[in-house]
XYZ file of N, CA, C and O in Angstrom:
676
model
N 22.446 -51.874 -27.024
C 23.203 -52.743 -26.150
C 24.063 -52.207 -25.112
O 25.115 -51.875 -26.037
N 24.351 -52.797 -24.535
C 25.423 -51.864 -23.537
C 26.809 -52.812 -23.112
O 26.633 -54.070 -23.088
N 27.839 -51.857 -23.281
C 29.263 -52.799 -23.348
C 29.660 -52.720 -21.687
O 30.758 -53.626 -22.258
N 29.364 -52.395 -20.852
C 29.400 -52.242 -19.795
C 30.452 -51.939 -19.486
O 31.296 -52.650 -18.183
N 31.389 -51.132 -20.572
C 32.793 -50.564 -19.754
C 33.045 -49.429 -18.890
O 33.937 -49.514 -18.103
N 31.574 -49.379 -17.810
C 31.977 -48.375 -16.644
C 31.610 -49.159 -15.705
O 31.432 -48.705 -14.567
N 31.111 -50.888 -15.240
C 31.545 -51.467 -14.677
C 32.854 -51.994 -13.943
O 33.508 -52.548 -15.011
N 33.138 -51.439 -13.206
C 34.610 -51.665 -12.473
C 35.019 -53.378 -12.613
O 34.068 -54.178 -12.486
N 36.273 -53.720 -13.147
C 36.610 -55.085 -13.282
C 36.556 -56.268 -12.291
O 35.480 -57.396 -12.455
N 36.488 -55.773 -10.886
C 35.839 -56.388 -9.685
C 34.322 -56.532 -9.388
O 34.758 -58.329 -9.002
N 34.125 -55.724 -10.240
C 32.561 -56.764 -10.198
C 32.074 -57.469 -11.493
O 31.128 -58.569 -11.247
N 32.483 -57.040 -12.679
C 32.557 -57.948 -13.479
C 32.935 -59.464 -13.146
O 32.549 -60.743 -13.584
N 34.414 -59.526 -12.600
C 34.679 -60.848 -11.989
C 33.712 -61.671 -10.622
O 34.280 -62.878 -11.429
N 33.242 -60.973 -10.059
C 32.577 -61.814 -9.563
C 31.546 -62.215 -9.741
O 30.949 -62.867 -9.581
N 30.990 -61.506 -10.842
C 29.283 -62.282 -11.684
C 29.853 -63.259 -12.269
O 28.985 -64.371 -12.352
N 31.106 -63.161 -13.493
C 31.700 -64.044 -13.452
C 31.529 -65.725 -12.726
O 31.365 -67.098 -12.976
N 32.441 -65.354 -11.401
C 32.457 -66.305 -10.370
C 31.175 -67.071 -10.043
O 31.127 -68.291 -9.895
N 29.993 -66.123 -9.710
C 29.134 -66.175 -9.751
C 27.508 -67.611 -10.344
O 27.671 -68.438 -10.435
N 28.700 -67.047 -11.536
C 27.887 -67.965 -13.153
C 28.682 -69.085 -12.989
O 27.852 -70.237 -13.054
N 30.334 -69.089 -12.682
C 30.531 -70.608 -12.448
C 30.523 -71.389 -11.670
O 30.236 -72.340 -11.669
N 29.677 -70.377 -10.475
C 29.375 -70.944 -9.161
C 28.098 -72.093 -9.734
O 28.124 -73.287 -9.315
N 27.626 -71.209 -10.040
C 25.922 -72.264 -9.792
C 25.946 -72.817 -10.941
O 25.201 -74.168 -11.140
N 27.168 -72.682 -12.440
C 26.628 -74.057 -13.529
C 28.065 -75.465 -12.867
O 27.154 -76.521 -12.644
N 28.646 -75.050 -11.660
C 28.982 -76.347 -11.036
C 28.364 -77.042 -10.055
O 27.809 -78.217 -10.109
N 27.351 -76.358 -9.450
C 26.579 -76.517 -8.485
C 25.414 -77.507 -9.093
O 25.116 -78.251 -8.639
N 25.009 -76.274 -10.493
C 23.826 -77.598 -10.913
C 23.924 -78.317 -11.600
O 23.167 -79.767 -11.409
N 25.680 -78.969 -11.638
C 25.664 -79.943 -12.453
C 26.543 -81.371 -11.225
O 27.079 -81.777 -11.892
N 26.276 -80.641 -9.828
C 27.143 -81.611 -9.060
C 26.348 -83.195 -8.964
O 27.519 -83.980 -9.067
N 25.475 -83.333 -9.936
C 24.922 -85.098 -9.774
C 25.601 -85.860 -10.979
O 25.503 -86.430 -11.152
N 26.646 -84.812 -12.389
C 27.043 -85.646 -13.259
C 28.647 -85.332 -12.780
O 30.177 -84.960 -13.983
N 29.329 -85.182 -11.273
C 30.811 -84.858 -10.838
C 30.914 -86.258 -10.122
O 30.203 -86.096 -9.034
N 31.922 -86.455 -9.906
C 32.502 -87.296 -8.716
C 32.887 -86.568 -7.616
O 33.612 -85.516 -7.635
N 32.302 -86.805 -6.503
C 32.604 -85.741 -5.401
C 34.875 -85.318 -5.056
O 34.702 -84.268 -4.921
N 35.072 -86.316 -5.307
C 36.594 -85.678 -5.418
C 36.804 -84.396 -5.841
O 37.345 -83.091 -5.733
N 36.167 -84.022 -7.380
C 36.739 -83.221 -8.321
C 35.196 -82.261 -7.775
O 35.895 -81.174 -7.604
N 34.038 -82.240 -7.304
C 33.517 -81.647 -6.809
C 33.872 -80.695 -5.438
O 34.028 -79.337 -5.572
N 34.645 -81.404 -4.881
C 35.546 -81.270 -3.641
C 36.489 -79.789 -3.967
O 36.885 -78.834 -3.421
N 37.413 -80.210 -4.745
C 38.501 -79.792 -5.197
C 37.789 -78.414 -6.258
O 38.633 -77.553 -5.540
N 37.144 -78.584 -7.038
C 36.351 -77.135 -7.357
C 35.500 -76.470 -6.491
O 35.928 -75.147 -6.721
N 34.883 -76.703 -4.949
C 34.595 -75.705 -4.431
C 35.469 -74.863 -3.705
O 35.457 -74.239 -3.033
N 36.663 -75.791 -3.364
C 37.912 -75.466 -2.791
C 38.764 -74.701 -3.619
O 39.364 -73.239 -2.767
N 38.280 -74.176 -4.560
C 38.904 -73.270 -5.644
C 38.003 -72.164 -6.063
O 38.315 -70.801 -5.537
N 36.689 -72.346 -5.847
C 35.590 -71.407 -5.803
C 35.093 -70.383 -4.957
O 35.278 -68.757 -4.827
N 35.459 -71.434 -3.331
C 34.624 -70.320 -2.518
C 35.379 -69.168 -2.486
O 34.882 -68.252 -1.774
N 37.243 -69.341 -1.871
C 37.695 -68.799 -1.594
C 37.710 -68.080 -2.239
O 38.102 -66.146 -2.007
N 37.929 -67.197 -3.842
C 37.830 -66.610 -4.422
C 36.333 -65.889 -4.394
O 36.154 -64.856 -4.767
N 35.364 -66.158 -4.185
C 34.099 -65.718 -4.469
C 33.887 -64.553 -2.672
O 33.085 -63.704 -3.277
N 34.697 -65.321 -1.973
C 34.864 -64.548 -0.749
C 35.739 -63.342 -0.634
O 35.185 -62.301 -0.855
N 36.597 -63.287 -1.826
C 37.587 -62.224 -1.878
C 37.185 -61.466 -2.885
O 37.158 -60.458 -2.657
N 36.368 -61.810 -4.310
C 35.226 -61.079 -4.863
C 34.985 -60.206 -4.880
O 34.598 -59.158 -4.885
N 33.726 -60.859 -3.046
C 32.699 -60.165 -3.206
C 33.014 -58.474 -2.111
O 32.553 -57.749 -1.835
N 34.066 -59.540 -1.331
C 34.709 -58.014 -0.552
C 35.716 -57.103 -1.081
O 35.559 -56.172 -0.765
N 35.993 -57.093 -2.217
C 36.301 -55.601 -3.061
C 35.087 -55.382 -4.091
O 36.158 -54.163 -4.787
N 33.719 -55.801 -4.004
C 32.820 -54.854 -4.892
C 32.817 -53.245 -3.963
O 32.432 -53.224 -2.754
N 32.816 -52.637 -4.640
C 32.577 -51.281 -4.343
C 31.460 -50.879 -3.997
O 30.646 -51.463 -4.416
N 31.445 -50.086 -2.889
C 29.965 -49.846 -2.530
C 29.069 -49.196 -3.449
O 29.645 -48.027 -3.831
N 28.059 -49.135 -3.703
C 26.768 -48.283 -4.336
C 27.063 -46.777 -3.601
O 26.991 -46.815 -2.035
N 26.675 -45.804 -3.955
C 26.478 -44.504 -3.907
C 24.975 -44.277 -2.818
O 24.205 -43.707 -2.449
N 23.566 -45.556 -4.025
C 22.557 -45.365 -3.347
C 22.055 -46.410 -2.535
O 22.572 -47.800 -3.196
N 20.945 -46.420 -2.600
C 20.104 -48.003 -1.473
C 18.928 -48.231 -2.493
O 18.125 -48.906 -1.912
N 19.194 -47.486 -3.785
C 17.866 -47.952 -4.602
C 17.729 -49.551 -5.487
O 16.810 -49.301 -5.818
N 18.886 -49.933 -5.129
C 18.765 -51.418 -5.754
C 18.725 -52.582 -5.148
O 19.166 -52.525 -3.851
N 18.331 -53.655 -5.082
C 18.276 -54.586 -4.537
C 18.198 -56.275 -5.588
O 17.758 -55.512 -6.412
N 18.490 -57.739 -4.730
C 18.317 -58.276 -5.060
C 17.214 -59.238 -5.148
O 16.361 -59.096 -4.373
N 16.215 -59.501 -6.926
C 15.309 -59.994 -7.106
C 15.403 -61.489 -6.245
O 16.233 -61.742 -6.565
N 13.970 -61.906 -5.447
C 14.334 -63.681 -5.664
C 13.711 -63.942 -6.620
O 12.040 -64.254 -6.912
N 14.453 -64.573 -7.403
C 13.966 -65.295 -8.477
C 14.017 -66.629 -8.050
O 13.495 -67.399 -9.180
N 14.828 -68.045 -7.553
C 14.442 -69.069 -7.560
C 13.455 -69.699 -7.049
O 13.472 -69.174 -5.725
N 12.853 -70.364 -7.329
C 11.882 -71.071 -6.688
C 12.268 -72.371 -5.797
O 13.332 -72.456 -5.439
N 11.739 -72.270 -4.619
C 11.820 -73.456 -3.765
C 12.254 -74.499 -4.248
O 12.904 -75.429 -3.742
N 11.375 -74.826 -5.020
C 10.997 -76.684 -5.746
C 12.693 -76.423 -6.136
O 13.483 -77.643 -6.217
N 13.077 -75.954 -7.061
C 14.318 -75.630 -7.797
C 15.961 -75.489 -6.580
O 16.469 -76.447 -6.611
N 15.088 -74.660 -5.930
C 16.128 -74.794 -4.086
C 16.844 -75.955 -3.956
O 17.350 -76.787 -3.691
N 15.114 -76.916 -3.798
C 15.229 -77.768 -3.246
C 16.036 -79.244 -4.341
O 16.345 -80.555 -3.292
N 15.723 -78.732 -5.374
C 16.267 -79.794 -6.236
C 17.765 -79.904 -6.247
O 18.667 -81.171 -6.400
N 18.284 -78.767 -5.908
C 19.610 -78.255 -5.693
C 19.925 -78.899 -4.720
O 21.400 -79.697 -4.772
N 19.993 -78.600 -3.778
C 20.396 -79.384 -2.602
C 19.901 -81.017 -2.885
O 21.172 -81.285 -1.620
N 19.647 -81.470 -3.109
C 19.152 -82.605 -2.790
C 20.602 -83.520 -3.931
O 20.758 -84.581 -3.286
N 20.539 -82.320 -4.887
C 21.432 -82.935 -5.643
C 23.305 -83.443 -5.212
O 24.111 -84.430 -4.687
N 23.008 -81.859 -4.318
C 24.680 -82.136 -3.580
C 24.802 -82.619 -2.569
O 25.783 -83.498 -2.344
N 23.533 -83.021 -1.825
C 23.360 -84.039 -0.979
C 23.429 -85.354 -0.872
O 24.627 -86.254 -0.417
N 22.940 -85.822 -2.467
C 23.613 -87.367 -2.680
C 24.822 -86.916 -3.292
O 25.050 -88.477 -3.192
N 25.582 -86.734 -3.828
C 26.712 -86.298 -3.704
C 27.491 -86.662 -2.575
O 28.489 -87.629 -2.277
N 27.261 -85.759 -1.952
C 27.887 -85.881 -0.550
C 27.631 -86.910 0.075
O 28.779 -87.214 0.709
N 26.876 -87.670 0.241
C 26.481 -89.173 0.878
C 26.571 -88.006 2.285
O 26.322 -87.567 3.187
N 27.870 -89.860 2.979
C 27.647 -89.248 4.787
C 28.857 -87.907 5.023
O 28.125 -87.765 5.806
N 29.224 -87.445 3.930
C 29.904 -86.993 3.947
C 29.337 -85.132 4.287
O 29.958 -83.962 4.426
N 28.146 -84.917 4.422
C 27.193 -83.854 3.659
C 27.116 -83.377 5.337
O 26.557 -81.941 5.637
N 26.821 -83.966 6.207
C 26.994 -83.452 7.702
C 28.408 -82.897 8.575
O 29.679 -83.741 8.000
N 28.085 -82.127 9.114
C 29.366 -81.803 9.722
C 29.071 -80.695 10.966
O 27.623 -80.055 11.420
N 29.510 -81.076 12.312
C 29.356 -80.226 13.215
C 29.435 -78.564 13.285
O 30.519 -78.350 13.081
N 28.378 -77.884 13.381
C 28.671 -76.308 13.376
C 28.861 -76.199 14.849
O 28.270 -75.864 15.626
N 30.017 -74.770 15.056
C 30.703 -74.322 15.965
C 30.165 -72.889 16.130
O 30.083 -72.342 17.132
N 29.645 -72.124 14.963
C 29.592 -70.847 14.982
C 27.900 -70.440 14.728
O 27.201 -69.783 13.875
N 27.305 -70.863 15.989
C 25.853 -70.730 15.841
C 26.025 -70.092 17.162
O 25.831 -70.964 18.219
N 24.852 -68.924 17.141
C 24.343 -68.217 18.712
C 24.313 -69.886 19.061
O 24.210 -68.932 20.471
N 22.767 -70.349 19.231
C 22.342 -71.052 19.965
C 23.336 -71.930 20.513
O 23.400 -72.660 21.310
N 24.511 -72.048 19.694
C 25.529 -73.535 20.592
C 26.005 -72.624 21.535
O 26.046 -73.875 22.431
N 26.348 -71.355 22.005
C 26.298 -70.983 23.657
C 25.761 -71.838 24.688
O 26.013 -72.146 25.693
N 24.334 -72.125 24.307
C 23.118 -72.259 24.953
C 22.809 -73.802 25.137
O 22.046 -74.333 25.412
N 23.985 -74.602 24.258
C 23.206 -75.902 23.821
C 24.741 -77.118 24.537
O 25.479 -76.635 24.735
N 23.994 -77.463 25.117
C 24.242 -79.161 25.624
C 24.512 -80.422 24.331
O 25.356 -80.855 24.938
N 23.950 -80.297 23.191
C 24.594 -81.094 22.328
C 24.782 -80.406 21.428
O 24.676 -79.010 20.991
N 25.768 -81.072 20.434
C 26.143 -80.792 19.063
C 25.128 -80.395 18.047
O 24.209 -80.824 17.834
N 25.695 -79.103 16.907
C 24.390 -79.033 16.446
C 25.613 -79.048 15.289
O 26.096 -78.636 14.066
N 24.441 -79.799 14.336
C 24.727 -80.517 13.083
C 24.248 -79.452 11.880
O 23.469 -78.860 12.104
N 25.149 -79.503 10.660
C 24.906 -78.186 9.731
C 25.100 -79.792 8.592
O 25.605 -80.430 8.986
N 24.182 -78.800 6.945
C 24.715 -79.799 6.234
C 25.380 -79.048 5.036
O 24.928 -77.658 4.762
N 26.578 -79.627 4.625
C 27.040 -78.525 3.544
C 26.082 -78.472 2.014
O 26.060 -77.522 1.338
N 25.582 -79.815 1.853
C 24.559 -79.390 1.064
C 23.410 -78.178 0.713
O 23.255 -77.256 -0.114
N 23.019 -78.054 1.796
C 22.196 -76.601 2.450
C 22.837 -75.224 2.160
O 22.756 -74.343 2.100
N 24.401 -75.294 2.873
C 25.123 -74.475 2.824
C 25.085 -74.250 1.105
O 25.080 -73.050 1.020
N 25.913 -74.563 0.278
C 26.209 -74.154 -0.930
C 25.068 -74.135 -1.574
O 25.002 -73.039 -2.601
N 24.081 -74.443 -1.564
C 22.103 -74.388 -1.744
C 22.064 -72.938 -1.802
O 21.225 -72.467 -2.498
N 22.034 -72.274 -0.225
C 22.043 -70.933 0.008
C 22.913 -70.247 -0.681
O 22.401 -69.095 -1.009
N 24.289 -70.745 -1.040
C 24.968 -69.683 -2.249
C 24.418 -69.818 -3.531
O 24.451 -69.025 -4.027
N 24.215 -71.110 -3.682
C 23.231 -71.250 -4.690
C 22.803 -70.078 -5.131
O 22.061 -69.349 -6.144
N 21.485 -69.776 -4.326
C 20.233 -69.153 -3.872
C 20.599 -67.477 -4.145
O 20.112 -67.100 -5.141
N 21.467 -67.803 -3.658
C 22.516 -66.093 -3.675
C 22.702 -65.994 -4.753
O 22.428 -64.146 -5.972
N 23.614 -66.114 -5.731
C 23.768 -66.676 -6.589
C 23.450 -66.141 -8.224
O 23.284 -65.162 -8.606
N 22.419 -66.934 -7.736
C 21.702 -67.282 -9.179
C 20.095 -66.069 -8.934
O 20.308 -65.341 -9.810
N 20.273 -65.251 -7.652
C 19.405 -64.388 -7.716
C 20.015 -62.894 -8.360
O 19.423 -62.080 -9.147
N 21.326 -63.065 -8.140
C 21.939 -62.158 -8.327
C 21.863 -62.376 -9.716
O 21.944 -60.792 -10.167
N 22.329 -63.038 -10.530
C 22.593 -63.246 -11.748
C 20.966 -63.055 -12.643
O 21.041 -62.496 -13.754
N 19.872 -63.338 -11.989
C 18.683 -63.042 -12.798
C 18.147 -61.549 -11.887
O 17.482 -61.143 -13.490
N 18.803 -60.919 -11.543
C 18.167 -59.867 -11.611
C 18.224 -59.111 -12.609
O 18.715 -58.020 -13.167
N 20.492 -58.820 -13.029
C 20.736 -58.623 -13.444
C 20.967 -59.031 -15.176
O 21.464 -58.550 -16.253
N 19.883 -60.016 -15.712
C 19.922 -60.661 -16.739
C 19.554 -60.024 -17.662
O 19.770 -60.085 -18.949
N 18.796 -59.170 -17.820
C 18.321 -58.196 -19.094
C 19.840 -57.400 -19.466
O 20.345 -56.418 -18.986
N 19.388 -57.998 -20.841
C 20.170 -57.188 -21.204
C 20.219 -55.491 -21.229
O 21.451 -54.998 -21.934
N 19.167 -55.124 -21.689
C 19.549 -53.062 -21.457
C 19.603 -53.109 -20.093
O 19.561 -51.910 -19.586
N 19.897 -53.374 -19.243
C 20.348 -53.211 -18.059
C 21.941 -52.236 -17.716
O 22.274 -52.759 -18.290
N 21.370 -50.961 -17.400
C 21.989 -50.081 -16.876
C 23.277 -50.315 -16.040
O 23.031 -50.835 -15.401
N 24.736 -49.713 -16.683
C 25.754 -50.246 -16.606
C 25.495 -49.722 -14.741
O 25.769 -50.383 -13.432
N 24.840 -48.640 -14.672
C 24.428 -48.251 -12.738
C 23.589 -49.370 -11.926
O 23.862 -49.114 -10.927
N 22.741 -49.743 -13.344
C 21.447 -50.708 -12.294
C 22.461 -52.328 -11.824
O 22.627 -52.587 -10.743
N 23.533 -52.480 -12.257
C 24.512 -53.861 -12.642
C 25.203 -53.563 -11.526
O 25.539 -54.327 -10.041
N 25.831 -52.271 -11.143
C 26.827 -51.619 -9.772
C 25.668 -51.997 -9.100
O 26.742 -52.610 -7.773
N 24.871 -51.039 -8.795
C 23.503 -51.256 -7.633
C 23.526 -52.482 -7.124
O 23.300 -52.631 -6.063
N 23.368 -53.857 -8.369
C 22.371 -54.859 -7.341
C 23.412 -54.981 -6.825
O 23.595 -56.113 -5.924
N 24.773 -55.421 -7.867
C 26.482 -56.152 -6.968
C 26.674 -55.027 -5.835
O 26.924 -56.063 -4.499
N 26.237 -54.331 -5.311
C 26.514 -53.735 -4.296
C 26.140 -54.027 -3.076
O 25.994 -54.080 -1.997
N 24.288 -54.288 -3.441
C 23.420 -54.543 -2.351
C 23.501 -55.675 -2.866
O 23.212 -56.040 -1.103
N 24.100 -57.135 -2.928
C 24.670 -58.183 -2.546
C 26.184 -58.467 -2.389
O 25.980 -58.868 -0.914
N 26.439 -56.895 -2.093
C 27.898 -56.587 -1.250
C 27.283 -56.873 0.368
O 28.077 -57.266 1.175
N 26.891 -56.149 0.364
C 26.128 -55.604 1.710
C 25.261 -57.229 1.970
O 25.567 -57.245 3.574
N 24.817 -57.773 1.789
C 23.643 -59.393 1.859
C 24.929 -60.138 2.191
O 24.694 -60.932 3.376
N 26.201 -60.241 1.704
C 27.414 -60.761 1.844
C 28.047 -59.964 3.295
O 28.266 -61.150 4.112
N 27.808 -59.252 4.059
C 28.439 -58.655 5.738
C 27.698 -59.124 6.291
O 27.490 -59.704 7.294
N 25.999 -58.875 5.750
C 25.328 -59.102 6.662
C 25.140 -61.169 6.526
O 24.007 -61.000 8.087
N 25.121 -61.665 5.937
C 24.491 -63.033 6.028
C 25.353 -63.825 5.373
O 25.051 -64.665 6.042
N 25.576 -64.030 3.785
C 26.393 -65.177 3.379
C 27.518 -64.970 3.338
O 28.222 -66.621 2.736
N 28.255 -64.422 4.136
C 29.897 -64.845 4.065
C 30.375 -65.916 5.459
O 31.076 -66.772 5.006
N 28.939 -65.501 6.124
C 29.429 -66.692 7.095
C 29.362 -68.258 6.379
O 29.673 -69.007 6.972
N 28.133 -68.498 5.894
C 27.415 -69.790 5.601
C 28.961 -70.318 3.949
O 29.179 -71.108 4.549
N 29.692 -68.971 3.668
C 30.604 -69.476 2.445
C 31.978 -69.883 3.767
O 32.097 -70.873 3.487
N 31.727 -69.422 4.416
C 33.361 -69.255 5.031
C 32.689 -70.781 6.147
O 33.760 -71.588 6.472
N 31.791 -71.234 6.719
C 31.715 -72.455 7.572
C 31.161 -73.826 6.533
O 31.828 -74.469 6.666
N 31.018 -73.595 5.118
C 30.545 -74.379 4.787
C 32.142 -74.963 3.590
O 32.043 -75.782 3.756
N 32.995 -73.442 3.587
C 34.577 -73.951 3.081
C 35.178 -74.587 3.972
O 35.938 -75.417 3.738
N 34.986 -74.315 5.713
C 35.539 -75.279 6.393
C 35.352 -76.650 6.594
O 36.140 -77.510 6.501
N 34.146 -77.297 6.073
C 33.482 -78.044 6.069
C 34.707 -78.992 4.799
O 34.712 -80.305 5.500
N 34.207 -77.796 4.314
C 34.817 -79.221 2.738
C 36.148 -79.063 3.166
O 36.924 -80.425 2.434
N 36.960 -78.271 3.283
C 38.375 -78.354 3.518
C 38.611 -79.674 4.546
O 39.447 -80.640 4.485
N 37.873 -79.873 5.755
C 38.108 -81.186 6.360
C 38.200 -81.864 5.731
O 38.587 -83.263 5.865
N 37.063 -81.994 4.472
C 36.645 -83.240 4.069
C 38.142 -83.868 2.969
O 38.450 -85.045 2.939
N 38.174 -82.672 2.141
C 39.578 -83.348 1.633
C 41.214 -83.053 2.136
O 41.705 -83.523 1.957
N 40.810 -82.819 3.751
C 42.334 -82.919 4.007
C 42.580 -84.095 4.537
O 43.441 -84.518 5.661
N 41.208 -84.943 5.117
C 41.073 -86.261 5.886
C 42.355 -87.700 5.526
O 42.567 -87.869 4.339
């Protein structure tokens, strides 16, 4: 069994935050909305900072396995949607189609949080093997960092903005 002493501390911190996020989101139906909002407002910025601090790997040989099933994704999304109630929808302005639209574009907090759950769940599932070498763990997390800049950082920021709006009303 590896001790992972060769893994940078910020990579370990990122993985711990991913795990914490997944636990919170999976338990959304057992949480009151104000507590859930407060938790997301603490977790999402930390996840952003932590992902941005992940060192880039020297190799492109690693990737994140798509482990989350569509049914489980939908289950998680529905739990959050039920918890959010009428606060789930918000107007999205950072969508490319918005430039050409005469009507507002609506987005869902539940979908954004479920999309992030999928990212973090898949990262954790990919490195769940206790026999995974530290180089593999670092490579997978580096691949997640690349996905962060290419895809999920926008989801995180947009969803955070909508959640912050609920808190500040």
